[in-house]
PDB file of C-alpha atoms and ligand atoms in Angstrom:
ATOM      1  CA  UNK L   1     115.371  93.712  90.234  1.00 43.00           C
ATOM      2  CA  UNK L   2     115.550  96.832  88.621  1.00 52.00           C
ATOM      3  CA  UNK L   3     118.483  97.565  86.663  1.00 60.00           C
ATOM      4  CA  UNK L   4     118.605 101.301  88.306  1.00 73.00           C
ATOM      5  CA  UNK L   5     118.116 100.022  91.861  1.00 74.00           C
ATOM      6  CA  UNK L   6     119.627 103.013  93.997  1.00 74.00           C
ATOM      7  CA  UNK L   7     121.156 101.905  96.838  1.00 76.00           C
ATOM      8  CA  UNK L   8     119.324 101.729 100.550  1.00 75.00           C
ATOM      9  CA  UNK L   9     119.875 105.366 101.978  1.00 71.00           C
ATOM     10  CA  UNK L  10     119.046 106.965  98.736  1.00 91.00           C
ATOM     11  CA  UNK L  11     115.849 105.061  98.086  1.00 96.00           C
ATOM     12  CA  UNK L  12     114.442 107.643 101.075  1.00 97.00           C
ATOM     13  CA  UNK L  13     116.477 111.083  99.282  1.00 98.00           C
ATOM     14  CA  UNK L  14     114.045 113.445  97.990  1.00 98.00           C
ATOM     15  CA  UNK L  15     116.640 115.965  96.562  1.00 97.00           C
ATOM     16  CA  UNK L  16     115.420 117.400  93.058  1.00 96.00           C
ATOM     17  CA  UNK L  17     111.517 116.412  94.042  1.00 97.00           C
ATOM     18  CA  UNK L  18     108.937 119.143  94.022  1.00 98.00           C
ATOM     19  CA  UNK L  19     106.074 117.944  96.483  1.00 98.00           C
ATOM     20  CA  UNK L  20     102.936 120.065  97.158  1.00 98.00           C
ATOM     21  CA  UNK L  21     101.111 119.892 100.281  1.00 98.00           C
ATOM     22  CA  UNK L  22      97.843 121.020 101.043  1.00 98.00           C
ATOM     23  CA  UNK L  23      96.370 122.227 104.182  1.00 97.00           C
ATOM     24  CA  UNK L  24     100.427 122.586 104.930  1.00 97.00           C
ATOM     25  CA  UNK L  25     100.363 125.574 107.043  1.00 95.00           C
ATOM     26  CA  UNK L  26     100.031 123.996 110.600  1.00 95.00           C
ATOM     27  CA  UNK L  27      99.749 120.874 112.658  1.00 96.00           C
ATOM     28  CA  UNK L  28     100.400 117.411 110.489  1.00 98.00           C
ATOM     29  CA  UNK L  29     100.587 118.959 106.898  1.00 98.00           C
ATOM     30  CA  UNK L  30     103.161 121.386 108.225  1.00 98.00           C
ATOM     31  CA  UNK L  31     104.776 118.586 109.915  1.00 98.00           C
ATOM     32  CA  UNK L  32     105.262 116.242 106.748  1.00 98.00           C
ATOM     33  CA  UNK L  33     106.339 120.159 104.780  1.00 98.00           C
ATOM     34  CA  UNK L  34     109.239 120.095 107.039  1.00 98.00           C
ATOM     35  CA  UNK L  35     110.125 116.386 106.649  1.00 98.00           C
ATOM     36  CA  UNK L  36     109.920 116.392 103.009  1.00 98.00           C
ATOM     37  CA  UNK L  37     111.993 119.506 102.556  1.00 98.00           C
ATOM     38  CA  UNK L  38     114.537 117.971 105.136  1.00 98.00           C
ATOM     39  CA  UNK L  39     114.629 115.061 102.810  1.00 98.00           C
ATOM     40  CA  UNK L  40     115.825 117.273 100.054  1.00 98.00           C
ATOM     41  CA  UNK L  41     112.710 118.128  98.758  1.00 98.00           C
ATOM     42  CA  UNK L  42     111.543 121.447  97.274  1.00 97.00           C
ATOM     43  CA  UNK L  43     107.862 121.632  99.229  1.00 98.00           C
ATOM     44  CA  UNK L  44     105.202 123.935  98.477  1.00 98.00           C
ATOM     45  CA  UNK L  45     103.185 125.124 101.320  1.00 98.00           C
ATOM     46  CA  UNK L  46      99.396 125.195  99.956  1.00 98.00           C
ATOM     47  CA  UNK L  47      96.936 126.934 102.191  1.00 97.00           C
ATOM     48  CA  UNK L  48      94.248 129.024 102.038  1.00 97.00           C
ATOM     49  CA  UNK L  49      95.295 132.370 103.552  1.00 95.00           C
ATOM     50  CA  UNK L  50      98.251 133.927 101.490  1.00 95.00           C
ATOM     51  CA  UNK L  51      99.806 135.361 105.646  1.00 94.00           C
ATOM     52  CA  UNK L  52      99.954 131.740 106.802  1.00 96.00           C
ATOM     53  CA  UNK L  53     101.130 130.133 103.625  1.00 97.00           C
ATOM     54  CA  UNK L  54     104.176 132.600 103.841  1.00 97.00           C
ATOM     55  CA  UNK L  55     104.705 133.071 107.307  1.00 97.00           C
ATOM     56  CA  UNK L  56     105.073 128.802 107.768  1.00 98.00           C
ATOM     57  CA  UNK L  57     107.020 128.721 104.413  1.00 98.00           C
ATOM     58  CA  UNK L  58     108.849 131.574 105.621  1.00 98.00           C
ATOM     59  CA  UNK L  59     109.805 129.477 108.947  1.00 98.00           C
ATOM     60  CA  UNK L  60     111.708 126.115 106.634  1.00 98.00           C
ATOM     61  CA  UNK L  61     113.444 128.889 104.851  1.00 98.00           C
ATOM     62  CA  UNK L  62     114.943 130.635 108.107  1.00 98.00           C
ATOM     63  CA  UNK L  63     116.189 126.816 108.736  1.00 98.00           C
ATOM     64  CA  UNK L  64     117.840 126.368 105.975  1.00 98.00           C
ATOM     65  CA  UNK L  65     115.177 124.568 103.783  1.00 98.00           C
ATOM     66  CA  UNK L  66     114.015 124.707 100.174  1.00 98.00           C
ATOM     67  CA  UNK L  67     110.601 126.168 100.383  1.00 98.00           C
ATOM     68  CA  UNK L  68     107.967 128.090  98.884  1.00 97.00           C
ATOM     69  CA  UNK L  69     104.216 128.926  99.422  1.00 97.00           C
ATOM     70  CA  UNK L  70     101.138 129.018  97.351  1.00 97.00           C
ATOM     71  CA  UNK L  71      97.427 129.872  98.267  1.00 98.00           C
ATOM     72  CA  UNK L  72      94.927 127.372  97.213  1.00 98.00           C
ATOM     73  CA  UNK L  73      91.433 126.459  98.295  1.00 98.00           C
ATOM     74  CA  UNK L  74      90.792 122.632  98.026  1.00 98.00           C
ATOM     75  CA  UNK L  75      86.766 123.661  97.829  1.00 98.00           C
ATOM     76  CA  UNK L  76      87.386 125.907  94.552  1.00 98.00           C
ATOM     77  CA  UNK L  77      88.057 124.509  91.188  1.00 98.00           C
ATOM     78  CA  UNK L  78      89.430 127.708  90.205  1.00 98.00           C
ATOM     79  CA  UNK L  79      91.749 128.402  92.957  1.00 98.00           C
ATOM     80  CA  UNK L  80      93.157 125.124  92.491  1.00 98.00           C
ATOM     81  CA  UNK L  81      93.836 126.110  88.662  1.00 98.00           C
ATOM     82  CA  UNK L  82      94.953 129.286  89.260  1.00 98.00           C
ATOM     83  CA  UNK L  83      97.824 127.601  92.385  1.00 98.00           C
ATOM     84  CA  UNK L  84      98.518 124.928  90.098  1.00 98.00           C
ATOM     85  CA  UNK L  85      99.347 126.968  86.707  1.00 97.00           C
ATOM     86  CA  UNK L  86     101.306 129.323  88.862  1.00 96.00           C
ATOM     87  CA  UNK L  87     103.298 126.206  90.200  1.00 96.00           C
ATOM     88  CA  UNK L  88     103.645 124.659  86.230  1.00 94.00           C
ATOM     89  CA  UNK L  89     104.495 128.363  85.086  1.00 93.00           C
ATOM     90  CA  UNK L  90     107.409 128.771  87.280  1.00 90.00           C
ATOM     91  CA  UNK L  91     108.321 125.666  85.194  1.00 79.00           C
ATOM     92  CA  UNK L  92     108.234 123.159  88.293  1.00 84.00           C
ATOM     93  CA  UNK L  93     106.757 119.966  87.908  1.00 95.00           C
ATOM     94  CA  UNK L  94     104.609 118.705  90.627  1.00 98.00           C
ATOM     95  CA  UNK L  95     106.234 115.048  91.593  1.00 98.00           C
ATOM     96  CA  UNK L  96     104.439 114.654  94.922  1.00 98.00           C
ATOM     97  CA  UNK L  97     101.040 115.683  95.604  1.00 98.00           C
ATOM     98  CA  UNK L  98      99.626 115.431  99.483  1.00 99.00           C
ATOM     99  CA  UNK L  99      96.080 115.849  99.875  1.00 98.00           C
ATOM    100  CA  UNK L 100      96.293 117.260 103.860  1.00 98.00           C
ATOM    101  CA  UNK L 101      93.625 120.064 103.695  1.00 97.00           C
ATOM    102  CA  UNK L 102      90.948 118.548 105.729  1.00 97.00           C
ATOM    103  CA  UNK L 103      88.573 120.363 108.940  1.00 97.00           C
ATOM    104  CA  UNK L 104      86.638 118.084 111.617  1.00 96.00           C
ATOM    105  CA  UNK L 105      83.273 119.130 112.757  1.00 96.00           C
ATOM    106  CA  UNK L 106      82.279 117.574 116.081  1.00 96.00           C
ATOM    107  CA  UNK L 107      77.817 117.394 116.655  1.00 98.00           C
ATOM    108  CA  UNK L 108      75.270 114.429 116.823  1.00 98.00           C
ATOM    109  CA  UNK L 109      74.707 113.963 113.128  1.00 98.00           C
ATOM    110  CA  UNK L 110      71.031 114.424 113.810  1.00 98.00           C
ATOM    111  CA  UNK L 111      71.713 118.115 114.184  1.00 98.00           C
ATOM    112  CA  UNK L 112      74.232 118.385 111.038  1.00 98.00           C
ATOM    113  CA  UNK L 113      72.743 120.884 108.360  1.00 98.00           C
ATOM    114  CA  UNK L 114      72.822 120.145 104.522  1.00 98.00           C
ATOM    115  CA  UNK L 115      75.469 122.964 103.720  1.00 98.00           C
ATOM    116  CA  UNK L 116      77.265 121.755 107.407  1.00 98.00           C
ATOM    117  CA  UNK L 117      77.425 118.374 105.594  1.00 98.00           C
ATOM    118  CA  UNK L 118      78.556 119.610 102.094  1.00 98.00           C
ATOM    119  CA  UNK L 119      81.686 121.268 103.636  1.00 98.00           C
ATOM    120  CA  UNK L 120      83.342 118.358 105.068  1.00 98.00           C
ATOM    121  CA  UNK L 121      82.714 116.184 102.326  1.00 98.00           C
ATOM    122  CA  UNK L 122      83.515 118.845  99.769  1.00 98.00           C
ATOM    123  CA  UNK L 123      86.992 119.817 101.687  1.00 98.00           C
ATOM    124  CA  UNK L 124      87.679 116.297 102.886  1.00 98.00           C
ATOM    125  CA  UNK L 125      86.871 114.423  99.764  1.00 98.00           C
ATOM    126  CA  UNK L 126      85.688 116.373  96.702  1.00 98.00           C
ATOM    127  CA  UNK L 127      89.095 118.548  97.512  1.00 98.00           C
ATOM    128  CA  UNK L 128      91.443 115.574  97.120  1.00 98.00           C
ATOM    129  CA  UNK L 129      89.493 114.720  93.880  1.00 99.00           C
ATOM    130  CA  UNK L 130      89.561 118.226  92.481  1.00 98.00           C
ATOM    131  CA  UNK L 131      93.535 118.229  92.987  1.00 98.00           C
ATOM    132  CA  UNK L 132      94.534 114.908  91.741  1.00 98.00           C
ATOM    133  CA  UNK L 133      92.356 115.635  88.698  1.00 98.00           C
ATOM    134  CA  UNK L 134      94.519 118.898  88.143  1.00 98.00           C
ATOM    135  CA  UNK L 135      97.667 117.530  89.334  1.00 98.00           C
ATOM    136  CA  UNK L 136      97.798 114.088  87.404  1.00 98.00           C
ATOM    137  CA  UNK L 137      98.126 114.304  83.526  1.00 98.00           C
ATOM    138  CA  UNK L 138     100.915 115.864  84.080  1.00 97.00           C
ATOM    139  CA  UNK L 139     102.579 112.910  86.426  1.00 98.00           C
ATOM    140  CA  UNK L 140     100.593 110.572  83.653  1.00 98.00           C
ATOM    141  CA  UNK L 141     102.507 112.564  80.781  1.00 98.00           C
ATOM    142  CA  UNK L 142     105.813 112.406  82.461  1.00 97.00           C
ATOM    143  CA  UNK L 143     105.165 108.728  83.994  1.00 98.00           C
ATOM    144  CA  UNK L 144     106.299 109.623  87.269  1.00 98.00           C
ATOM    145  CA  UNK L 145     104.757 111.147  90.173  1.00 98.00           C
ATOM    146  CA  UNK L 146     102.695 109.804  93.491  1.00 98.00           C
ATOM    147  CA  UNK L 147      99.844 111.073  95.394  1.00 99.00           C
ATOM    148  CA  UNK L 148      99.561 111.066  99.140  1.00 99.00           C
ATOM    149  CA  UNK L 149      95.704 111.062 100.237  1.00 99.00           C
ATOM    150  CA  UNK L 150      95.693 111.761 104.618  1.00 98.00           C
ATOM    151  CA  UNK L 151      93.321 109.439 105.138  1.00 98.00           C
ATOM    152  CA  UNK L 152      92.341 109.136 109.072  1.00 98.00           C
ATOM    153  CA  UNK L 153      91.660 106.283 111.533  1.00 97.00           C
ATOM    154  CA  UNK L 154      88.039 107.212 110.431  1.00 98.00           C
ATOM    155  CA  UNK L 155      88.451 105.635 107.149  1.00 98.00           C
ATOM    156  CA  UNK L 156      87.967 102.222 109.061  1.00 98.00           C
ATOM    157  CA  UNK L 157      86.110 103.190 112.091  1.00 98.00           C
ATOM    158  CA  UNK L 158      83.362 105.645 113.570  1.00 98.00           C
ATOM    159  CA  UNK L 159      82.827 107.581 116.859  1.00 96.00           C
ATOM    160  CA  UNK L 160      80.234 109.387 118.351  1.00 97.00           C
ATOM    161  CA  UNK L 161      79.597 113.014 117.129  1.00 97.00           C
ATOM    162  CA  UNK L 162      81.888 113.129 113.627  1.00 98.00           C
ATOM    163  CA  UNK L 163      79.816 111.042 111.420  1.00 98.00           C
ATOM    164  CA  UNK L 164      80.056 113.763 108.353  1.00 98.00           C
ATOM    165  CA  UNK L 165      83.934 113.528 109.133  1.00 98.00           C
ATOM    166  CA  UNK L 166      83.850 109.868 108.970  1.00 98.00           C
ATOM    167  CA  UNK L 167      82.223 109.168 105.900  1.00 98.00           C
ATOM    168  CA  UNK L 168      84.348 111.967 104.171  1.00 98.00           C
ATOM    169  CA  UNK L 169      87.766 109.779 105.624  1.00 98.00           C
ATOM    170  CA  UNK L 170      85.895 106.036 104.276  1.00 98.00           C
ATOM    171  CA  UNK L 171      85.278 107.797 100.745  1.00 98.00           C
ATOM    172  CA  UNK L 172      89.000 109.566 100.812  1.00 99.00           C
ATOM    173  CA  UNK L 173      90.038 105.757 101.213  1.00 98.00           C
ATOM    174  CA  UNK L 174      88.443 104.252  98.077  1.00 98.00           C
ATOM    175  CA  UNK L 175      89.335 107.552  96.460  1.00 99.00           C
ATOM    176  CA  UNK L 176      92.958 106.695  97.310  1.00 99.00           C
ATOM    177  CA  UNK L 177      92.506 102.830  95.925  1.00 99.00           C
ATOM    178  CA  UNK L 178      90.285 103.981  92.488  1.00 99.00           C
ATOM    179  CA  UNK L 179      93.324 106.296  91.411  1.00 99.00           C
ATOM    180  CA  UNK L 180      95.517 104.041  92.306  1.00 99.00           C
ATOM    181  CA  UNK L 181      93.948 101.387  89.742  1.00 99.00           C
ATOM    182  CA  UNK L 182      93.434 104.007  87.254  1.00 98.00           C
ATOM    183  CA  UNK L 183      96.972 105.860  87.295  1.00 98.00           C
ATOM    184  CA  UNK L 184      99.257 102.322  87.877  1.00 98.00           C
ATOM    185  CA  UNK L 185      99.126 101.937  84.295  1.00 98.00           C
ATOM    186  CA  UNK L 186     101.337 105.192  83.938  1.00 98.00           C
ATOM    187  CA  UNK L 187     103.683 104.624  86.818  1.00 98.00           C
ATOM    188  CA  UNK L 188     101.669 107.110  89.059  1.00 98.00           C
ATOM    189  CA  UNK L 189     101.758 105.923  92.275  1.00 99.00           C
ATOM    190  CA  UNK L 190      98.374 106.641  94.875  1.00 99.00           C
ATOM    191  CA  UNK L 191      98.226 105.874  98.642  1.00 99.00           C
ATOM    192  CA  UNK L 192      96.862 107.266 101.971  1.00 99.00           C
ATOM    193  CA  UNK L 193      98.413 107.644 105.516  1.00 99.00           C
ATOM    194  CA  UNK L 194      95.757 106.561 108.205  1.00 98.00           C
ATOM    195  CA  UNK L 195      96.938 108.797 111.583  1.00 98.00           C
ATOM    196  CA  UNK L 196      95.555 107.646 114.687  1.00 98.00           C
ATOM    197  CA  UNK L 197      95.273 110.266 117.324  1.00 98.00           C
ATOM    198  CA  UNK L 198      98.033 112.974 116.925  1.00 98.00           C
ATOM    199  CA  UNK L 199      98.709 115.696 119.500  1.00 98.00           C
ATOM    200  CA  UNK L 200      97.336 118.383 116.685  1.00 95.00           C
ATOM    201  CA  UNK L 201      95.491 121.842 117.031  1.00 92.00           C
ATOM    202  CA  UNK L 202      92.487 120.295 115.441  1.00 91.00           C
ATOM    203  CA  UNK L 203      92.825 117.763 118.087  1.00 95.00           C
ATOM    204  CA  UNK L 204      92.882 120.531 121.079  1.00 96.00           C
ATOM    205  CA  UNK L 205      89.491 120.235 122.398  1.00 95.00           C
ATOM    206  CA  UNK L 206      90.159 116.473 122.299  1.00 97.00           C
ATOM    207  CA  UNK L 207      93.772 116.646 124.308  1.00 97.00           C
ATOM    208  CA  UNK L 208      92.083 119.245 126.896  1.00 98.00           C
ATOM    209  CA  UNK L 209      89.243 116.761 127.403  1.00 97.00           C
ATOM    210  CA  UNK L 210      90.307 114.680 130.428  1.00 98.00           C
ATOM    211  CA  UNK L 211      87.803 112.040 129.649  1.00 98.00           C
ATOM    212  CA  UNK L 212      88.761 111.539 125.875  1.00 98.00           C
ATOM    213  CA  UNK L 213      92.638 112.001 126.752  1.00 98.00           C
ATOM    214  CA  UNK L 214      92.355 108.973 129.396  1.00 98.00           C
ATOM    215  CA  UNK L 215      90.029 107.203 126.767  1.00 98.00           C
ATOM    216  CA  UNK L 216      92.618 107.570 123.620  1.00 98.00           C
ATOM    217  CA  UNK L 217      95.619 106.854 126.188  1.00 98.00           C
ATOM    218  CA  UNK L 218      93.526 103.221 127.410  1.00 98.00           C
ATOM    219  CA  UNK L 219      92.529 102.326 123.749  1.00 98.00           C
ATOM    220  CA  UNK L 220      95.694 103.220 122.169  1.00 98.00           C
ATOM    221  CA  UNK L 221      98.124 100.242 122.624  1.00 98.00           C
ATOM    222  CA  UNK L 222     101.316 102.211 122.494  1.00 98.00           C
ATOM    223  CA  UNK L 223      99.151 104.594 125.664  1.00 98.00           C
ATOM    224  CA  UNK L 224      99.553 107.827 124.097  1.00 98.00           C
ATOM    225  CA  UNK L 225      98.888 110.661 121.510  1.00 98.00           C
ATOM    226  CA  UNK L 226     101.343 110.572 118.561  1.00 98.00           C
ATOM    227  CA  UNK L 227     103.416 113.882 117.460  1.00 98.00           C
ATOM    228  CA  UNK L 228     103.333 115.469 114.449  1.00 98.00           C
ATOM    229  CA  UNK L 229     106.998 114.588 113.364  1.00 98.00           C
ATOM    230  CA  UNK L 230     105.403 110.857 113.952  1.00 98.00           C
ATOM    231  CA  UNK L 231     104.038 110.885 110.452  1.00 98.00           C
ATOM    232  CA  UNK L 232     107.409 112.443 108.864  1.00 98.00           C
ATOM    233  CA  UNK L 233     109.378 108.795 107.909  1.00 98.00           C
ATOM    234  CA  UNK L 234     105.502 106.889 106.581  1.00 98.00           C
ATOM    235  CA  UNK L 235     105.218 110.064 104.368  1.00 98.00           C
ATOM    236  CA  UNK L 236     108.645 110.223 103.231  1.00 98.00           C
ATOM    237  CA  UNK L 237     108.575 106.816 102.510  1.00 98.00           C
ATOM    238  CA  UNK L 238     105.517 107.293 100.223  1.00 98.00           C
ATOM    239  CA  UNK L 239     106.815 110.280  98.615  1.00 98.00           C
ATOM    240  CA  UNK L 240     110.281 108.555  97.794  1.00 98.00           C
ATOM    241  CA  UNK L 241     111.592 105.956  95.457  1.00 97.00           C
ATOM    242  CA  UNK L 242     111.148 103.438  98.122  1.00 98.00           C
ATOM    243  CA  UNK L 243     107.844 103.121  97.402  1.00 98.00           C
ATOM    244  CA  UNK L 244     108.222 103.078  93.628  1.00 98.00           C
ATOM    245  CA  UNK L 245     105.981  99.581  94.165  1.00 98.00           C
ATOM    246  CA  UNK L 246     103.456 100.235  96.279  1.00 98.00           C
ATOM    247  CA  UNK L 247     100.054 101.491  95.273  1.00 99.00           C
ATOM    248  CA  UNK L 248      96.650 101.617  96.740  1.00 99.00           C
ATOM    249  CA  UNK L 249      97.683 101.310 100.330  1.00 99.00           C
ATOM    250  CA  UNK L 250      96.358 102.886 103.529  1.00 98.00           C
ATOM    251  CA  UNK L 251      99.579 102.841 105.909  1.00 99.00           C
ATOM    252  CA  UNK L 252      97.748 103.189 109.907  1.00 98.00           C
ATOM    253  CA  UNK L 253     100.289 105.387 111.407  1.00 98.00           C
ATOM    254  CA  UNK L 254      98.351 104.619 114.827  1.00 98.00           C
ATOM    255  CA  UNK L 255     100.177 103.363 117.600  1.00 98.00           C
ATOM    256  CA  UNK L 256      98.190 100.027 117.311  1.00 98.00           C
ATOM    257  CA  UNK L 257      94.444 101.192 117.728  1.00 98.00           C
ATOM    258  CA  UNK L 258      93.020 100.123 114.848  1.00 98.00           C
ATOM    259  CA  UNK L 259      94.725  96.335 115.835  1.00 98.00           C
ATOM    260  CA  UNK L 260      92.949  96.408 119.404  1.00 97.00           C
ATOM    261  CA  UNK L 261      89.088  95.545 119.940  1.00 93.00           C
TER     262      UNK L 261
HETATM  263  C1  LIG U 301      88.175 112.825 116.507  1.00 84.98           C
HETATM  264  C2  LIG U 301      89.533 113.155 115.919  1.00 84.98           C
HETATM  265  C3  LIG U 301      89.962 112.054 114.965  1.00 84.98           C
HETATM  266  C4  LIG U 301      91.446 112.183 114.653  1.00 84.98           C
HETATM  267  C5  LIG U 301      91.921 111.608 113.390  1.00 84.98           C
HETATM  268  C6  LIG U 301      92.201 110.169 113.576  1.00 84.98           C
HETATM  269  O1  LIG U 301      87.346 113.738 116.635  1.00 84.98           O
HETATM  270  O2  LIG U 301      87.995 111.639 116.846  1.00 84.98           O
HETATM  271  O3  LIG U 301      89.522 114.387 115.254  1.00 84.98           O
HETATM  272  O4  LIG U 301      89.127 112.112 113.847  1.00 84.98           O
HETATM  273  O5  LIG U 301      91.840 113.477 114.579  1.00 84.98           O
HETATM  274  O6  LIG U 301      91.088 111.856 112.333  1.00 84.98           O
HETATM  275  O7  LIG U 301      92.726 109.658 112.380  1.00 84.98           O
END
């Protein structure tokens, strides 16, 4: 055992972290923002458009939370420099990074055009790589800090229609267990969170779908779409001393689909 073991509750406290979230305006990222600042984190809102990077930081401050916002493009090598040196400038270091920023594109892959293809992997994959590259030395310096890569049910298995989306979730899972075998030498913990199918705007054509509602709620053995807040405690948990040991994991926050044939 270690000799500074906290005790139980505080192995979950956050207080004094920093932890950056991308794609954190809305919908799951927004959802884990929340439930790392209510853990006593300071989170950073990362988003693309400088109005909804406010405006949803804006909302944890009016409750009372520790919050701030910064605009960042997962797809842009320089905006991620530019967030990230902001960030570092204000003299914050950057203990929790969560790679959220993701998109879904939904056509027979047959009909899937080169640049249509490029995006998903580039925002869905090449983005997590471009920010753990930026975000690490520092956490490799300091050796301390963990990465949080939102992996999807799709990093095990396919459906019809979001092949590109698919293949972008499978490579954000080896992505997830490669760092992790590179950066456990420093104390760096990497992992992923696997949702199943959340109740999410990205999920809306999905949810208003009667066919695929009654299709997730039959092959879903807890018979239903998860919440947001759902993901809160696996992503605390991951962000927070509790998990001081656990590296290159996938945790399948997914009401017990992937266990089901
Ligand atoms: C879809 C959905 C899924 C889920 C999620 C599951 O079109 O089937 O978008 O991909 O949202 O990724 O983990």
């Amino acid at each position: 055992m270690s000799g500074d073991a906290p005790a139980a509750p505080s192995l979950f406290d956050l207080t004094g972290r920093t932890v950056l979230v991308t794609g954190a305006a809305r919908g799951l990222g927004f959802a884990m923002a929340r439930g790392f600042a209510e853990a006593g984190a300071h989170v950073i809102i990362g988003s693309r458009d400088r109005s909804t990077v406010d405006a949803s930081a804006n909302r944890l401050v009016a409750d009372g939370l520790d919050a701030s916002g910064v605009v960042v493009d997962v797809t842009s090598t320089a905006s991620i420099e530019h967030a990230v040196a902001a960030i570092e400038d204000r003299r914050e270091s950057i203990d929790v990074l969560v790679n959220n920023a993701g998109m879904q594109h939904r056509k027979p892959v047959e009909t899937f055009s080169d640049d249509e293809w490029t995006r998903i992997i580039d925002t869905n994959l090449g983005g997590a790589f471009r920010m753990a590259r930026r975000v690490a030395p520092a956490m490799l310096r300091r050796r301390s800090g963990k990465i949080i890569n939102i992996c999807s049910l799709m990093s095990e298995v396919g459906r019809l229609t979001i092949v590109p989306y698919t293949a972008s979730k499978g490579g954000l899972k080896m992505l997830t267990k490669g760092l992790a075998v590179e950066f456990g030498p420093h104390n760096v913990q990497v992992n992923g969170i696997g949702p199943g199918y959340f109740a999410t705007e990205m999920n809306q054509a999905l949810l208003d779908d009667e066919t695929f509602d009654a299709f997730v709620r039959q092959r879903t053995p807890m018979g239903r779409w998860a919440d947001p807040h759902e993901l809160v405690g696996t992503a605390v948990f991951l962000a927070s001393r509790a998990s001081d040991f656990v590296t290159g994991q996938v945790i399948y926050v997914d009401g017990g689909i992937l266990a089901s044939l």
